[in-house]
Coordinates of C-alpha atoms in Angstrom, one line a residue:
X1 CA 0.0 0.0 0.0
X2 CA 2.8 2.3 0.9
X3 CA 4.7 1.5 -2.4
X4 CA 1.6 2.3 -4.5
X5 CA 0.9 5.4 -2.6
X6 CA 4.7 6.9 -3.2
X7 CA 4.1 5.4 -7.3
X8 CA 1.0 7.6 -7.4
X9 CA 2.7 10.6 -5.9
X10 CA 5.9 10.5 -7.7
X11 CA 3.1 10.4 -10.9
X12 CA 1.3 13.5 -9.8
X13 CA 5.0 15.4 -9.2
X14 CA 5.9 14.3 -12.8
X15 CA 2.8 15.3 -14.6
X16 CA 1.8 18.7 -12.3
X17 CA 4.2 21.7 -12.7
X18 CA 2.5 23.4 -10.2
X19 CA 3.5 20.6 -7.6
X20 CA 5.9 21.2 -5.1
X21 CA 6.0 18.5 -2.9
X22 CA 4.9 15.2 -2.3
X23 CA 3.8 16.1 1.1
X24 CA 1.8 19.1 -0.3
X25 CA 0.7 16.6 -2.8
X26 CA -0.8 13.6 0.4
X27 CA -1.9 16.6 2.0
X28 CA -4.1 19.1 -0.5
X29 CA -4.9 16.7 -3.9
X30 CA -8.0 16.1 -4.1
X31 CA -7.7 13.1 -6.8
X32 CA -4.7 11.6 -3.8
X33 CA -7.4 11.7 -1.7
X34 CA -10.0 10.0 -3.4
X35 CA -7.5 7.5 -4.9
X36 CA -7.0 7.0 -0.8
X37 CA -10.6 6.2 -0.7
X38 CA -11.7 4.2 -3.1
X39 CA -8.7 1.9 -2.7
X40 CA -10.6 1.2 0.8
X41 CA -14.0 1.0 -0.8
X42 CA -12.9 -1.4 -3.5
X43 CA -12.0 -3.8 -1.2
X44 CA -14.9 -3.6 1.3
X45 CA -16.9 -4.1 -2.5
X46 CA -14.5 -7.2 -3.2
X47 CA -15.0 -8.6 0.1
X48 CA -19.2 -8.2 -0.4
X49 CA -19.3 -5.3 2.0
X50 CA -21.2 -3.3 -0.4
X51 CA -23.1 -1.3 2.3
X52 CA -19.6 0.0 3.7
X53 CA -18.2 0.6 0.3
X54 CA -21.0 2.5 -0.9
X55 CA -20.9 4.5 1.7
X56 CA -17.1 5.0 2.0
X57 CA -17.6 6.2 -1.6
X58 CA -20.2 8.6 -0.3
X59 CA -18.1 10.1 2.1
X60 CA -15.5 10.3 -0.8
X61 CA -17.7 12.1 -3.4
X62 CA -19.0 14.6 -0.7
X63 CA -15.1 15.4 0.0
X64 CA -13.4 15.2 -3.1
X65 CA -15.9 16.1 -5.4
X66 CA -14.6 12.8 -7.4
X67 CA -17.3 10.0 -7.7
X68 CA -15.9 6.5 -7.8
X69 CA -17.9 3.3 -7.3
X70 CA -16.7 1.0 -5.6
X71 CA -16.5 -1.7 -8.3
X72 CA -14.6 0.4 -10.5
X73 CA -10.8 -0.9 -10.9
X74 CA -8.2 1.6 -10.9
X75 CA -4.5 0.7 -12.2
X76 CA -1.0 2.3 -10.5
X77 CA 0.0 5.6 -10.7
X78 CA -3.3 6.7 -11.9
X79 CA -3.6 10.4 -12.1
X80 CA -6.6 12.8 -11.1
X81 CA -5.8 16.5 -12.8
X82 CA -8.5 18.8 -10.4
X83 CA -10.8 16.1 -10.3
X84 CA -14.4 18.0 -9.5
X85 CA -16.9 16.4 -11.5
X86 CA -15.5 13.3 -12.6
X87 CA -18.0 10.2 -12.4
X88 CA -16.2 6.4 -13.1
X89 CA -18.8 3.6 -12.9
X90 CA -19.2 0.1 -11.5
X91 CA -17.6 -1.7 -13.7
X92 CA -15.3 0.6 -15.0
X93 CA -11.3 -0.2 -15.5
X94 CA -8.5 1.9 -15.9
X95 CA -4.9 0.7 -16.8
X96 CA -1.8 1.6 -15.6
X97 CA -0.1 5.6 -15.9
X98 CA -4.0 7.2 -16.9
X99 CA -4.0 10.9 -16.7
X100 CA -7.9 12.3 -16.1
X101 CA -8.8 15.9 -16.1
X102 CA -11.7 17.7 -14.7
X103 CA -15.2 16.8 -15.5
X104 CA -14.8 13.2 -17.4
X105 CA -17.4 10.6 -17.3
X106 CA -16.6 7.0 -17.6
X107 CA -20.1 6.3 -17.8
X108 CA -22.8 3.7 -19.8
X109 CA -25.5 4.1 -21.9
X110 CA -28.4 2.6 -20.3
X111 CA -29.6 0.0 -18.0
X112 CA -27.3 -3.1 -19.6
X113 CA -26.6 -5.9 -16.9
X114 CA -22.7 -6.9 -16.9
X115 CA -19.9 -5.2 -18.4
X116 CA -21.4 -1.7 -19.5
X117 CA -18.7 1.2 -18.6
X118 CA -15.2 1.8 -20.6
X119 CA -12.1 0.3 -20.1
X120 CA -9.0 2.5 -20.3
X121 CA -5.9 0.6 -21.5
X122 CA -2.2 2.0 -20.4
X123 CA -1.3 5.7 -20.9
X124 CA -4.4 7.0 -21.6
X125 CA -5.1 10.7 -21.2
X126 CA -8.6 12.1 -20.9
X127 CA -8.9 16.0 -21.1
X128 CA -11.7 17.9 -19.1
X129 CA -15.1 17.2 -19.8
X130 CA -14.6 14.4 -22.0
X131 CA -17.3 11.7 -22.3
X132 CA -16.9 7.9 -22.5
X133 CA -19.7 6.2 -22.6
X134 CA -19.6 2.3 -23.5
X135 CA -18.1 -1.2 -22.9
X136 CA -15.9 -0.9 -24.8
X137 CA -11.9 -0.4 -24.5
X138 CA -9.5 3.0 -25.3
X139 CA -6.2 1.4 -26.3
X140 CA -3.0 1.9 -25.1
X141 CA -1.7 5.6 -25.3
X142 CA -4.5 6.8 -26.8
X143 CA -5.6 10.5 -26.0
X144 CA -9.2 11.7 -25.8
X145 CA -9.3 15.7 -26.4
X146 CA -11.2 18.0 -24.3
X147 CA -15.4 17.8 -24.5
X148 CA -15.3 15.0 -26.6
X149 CA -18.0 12.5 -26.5
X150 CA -16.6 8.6 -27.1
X151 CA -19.2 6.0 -28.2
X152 CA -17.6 3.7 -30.3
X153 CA -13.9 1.6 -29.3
X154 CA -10.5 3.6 -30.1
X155 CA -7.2 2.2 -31.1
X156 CA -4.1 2.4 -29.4
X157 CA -1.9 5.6 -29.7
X158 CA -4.9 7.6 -31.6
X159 CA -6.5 10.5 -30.6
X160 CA -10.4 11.1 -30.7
X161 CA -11.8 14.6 -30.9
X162 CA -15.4 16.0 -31.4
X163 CA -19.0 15.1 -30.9
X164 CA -19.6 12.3 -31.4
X165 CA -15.8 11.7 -31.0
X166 CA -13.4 10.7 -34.4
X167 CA -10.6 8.8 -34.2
X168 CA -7.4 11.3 -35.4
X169 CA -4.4 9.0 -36.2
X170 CA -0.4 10.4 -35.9
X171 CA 1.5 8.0 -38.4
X172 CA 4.6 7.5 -37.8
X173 CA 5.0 9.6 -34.4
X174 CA 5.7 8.1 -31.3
X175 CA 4.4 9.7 -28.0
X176 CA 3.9 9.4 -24.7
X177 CA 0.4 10.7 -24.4
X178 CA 0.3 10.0 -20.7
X179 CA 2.8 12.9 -19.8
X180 CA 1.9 15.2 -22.7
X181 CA -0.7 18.0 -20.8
X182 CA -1.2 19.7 -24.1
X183 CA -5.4 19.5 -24.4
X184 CA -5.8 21.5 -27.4
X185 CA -3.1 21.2 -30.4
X186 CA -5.2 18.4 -31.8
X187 CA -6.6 18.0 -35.3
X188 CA -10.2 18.4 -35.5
X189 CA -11.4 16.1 -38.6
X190 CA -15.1 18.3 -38.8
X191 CA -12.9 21.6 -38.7
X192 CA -10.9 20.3 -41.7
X193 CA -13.9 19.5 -44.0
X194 CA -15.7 22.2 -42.8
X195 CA -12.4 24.5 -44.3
X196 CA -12.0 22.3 -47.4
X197 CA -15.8 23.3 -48.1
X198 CA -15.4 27.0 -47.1
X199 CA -12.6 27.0 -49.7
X200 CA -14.8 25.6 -52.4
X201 CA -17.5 28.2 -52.0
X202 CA -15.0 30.9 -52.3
X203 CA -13.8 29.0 -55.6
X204 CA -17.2 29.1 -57.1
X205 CA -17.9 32.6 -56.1
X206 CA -15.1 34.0 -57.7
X207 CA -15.4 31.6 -61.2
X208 CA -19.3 33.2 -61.1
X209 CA -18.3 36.5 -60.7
X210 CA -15.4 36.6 -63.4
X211 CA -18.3 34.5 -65.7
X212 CA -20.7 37.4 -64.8
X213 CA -18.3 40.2 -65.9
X214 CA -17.2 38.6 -69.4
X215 CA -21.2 38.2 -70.1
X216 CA -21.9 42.2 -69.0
X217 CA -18.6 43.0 -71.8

């Protein structure tokens, strides 16, 4: 338990520039804090104390502001950036070296028995107010961008922007998406047709304008 703790809090000194500490880290992190809990509520819900965990998780929520059930498995060195509004559900998995902003979901879609909530693979970054909503997995490294709303799976090291989310592929580039903070230098597929058309219109205007002049010679 003590290993683990010093893992997560070596992460958040890595990955925050604004932390000083590791003690101010234990002491004033919210996302620490409700790591700290659900770790206890988890295994109260493993061990079919599900009254305890639930409210464990309670207490958790009304402290943090970070809602994690108690079913919900969480990898090492997982990484809570803020951390008010975030919601994980029951069955619910994130990998290893996750970074999670403000105000993401890992959420379902409706009232499926079973499997029904995400799973995050390894090095996964979600940026604030991101939605994922699904059983189905985010591969390893991938990166979802800020307010983007994920329905559908997405393949390792990709990165999925917009509503509903697209996957945006970087051939040939290697990163680590877990330490890279950078929310909004991503390529936004509906942005890019939504140019290539703007440039088509300006195209035709100007060919029936110079078609307009020749017939008024």
């Amino acid at each position: 338990m003590f290993e683990r703790l010093m893992e997560t809090l070596a992460a958040y000194q890595a990955r925050d520039p604004a932390a000083r500490s590791k003690l101010e880290i234990f002491l004033l992190y919210p996302g620490v804090h409700a790591i700290i809990f659900h770790r206890v509520s988890h295994w109260l819900y493993s061990h079919k104390l599900l009254f305890l965990a639930r409210l464990n998780s309670q207490i958790a929520r009304h402290v943090t502001g970070i809602e994690i059930h108690p079913g919900a498995k969480i990898g090492r060195r997982f990484v809570i950036d803020h951390g008010m509004g975030i919601v994980i559900g029951e069955t619910a998995e994130v990998g290893d070296d996750c970074l999670l902003y403000h105000g993401v979901t890992l959420g379902g879609t409706g009232k499926d028995q079973g499997k029904r909530h995400p799973t995050l693979g390894n090095n996964v970054m979600v940026s604030a107010g991101a939605k994922v909503l699904g059983p189905f997995k985010v591969g390893d490294g991938a990166r979802i961008a800020a307010n983007a709303v994920v329905l559908t799976e997405i393949p390792p090291q990709a990165t999925a922007v917009g509503v509903p989310a697209r996957v945006v592929r970087i051939a040939g580039e290697r990163v680590d998406y877990a330490s890279t903070v950078d929310q909004i230098h991503v390529t936004d597929p509906v942005q890019k047709e939504l140019q290539a058309l703007s440039s088509r219109l300006e195209w035709l205007e100007k060919l029936m304008d110079e078609q307009a002049k020749s017939q008024n010679r």
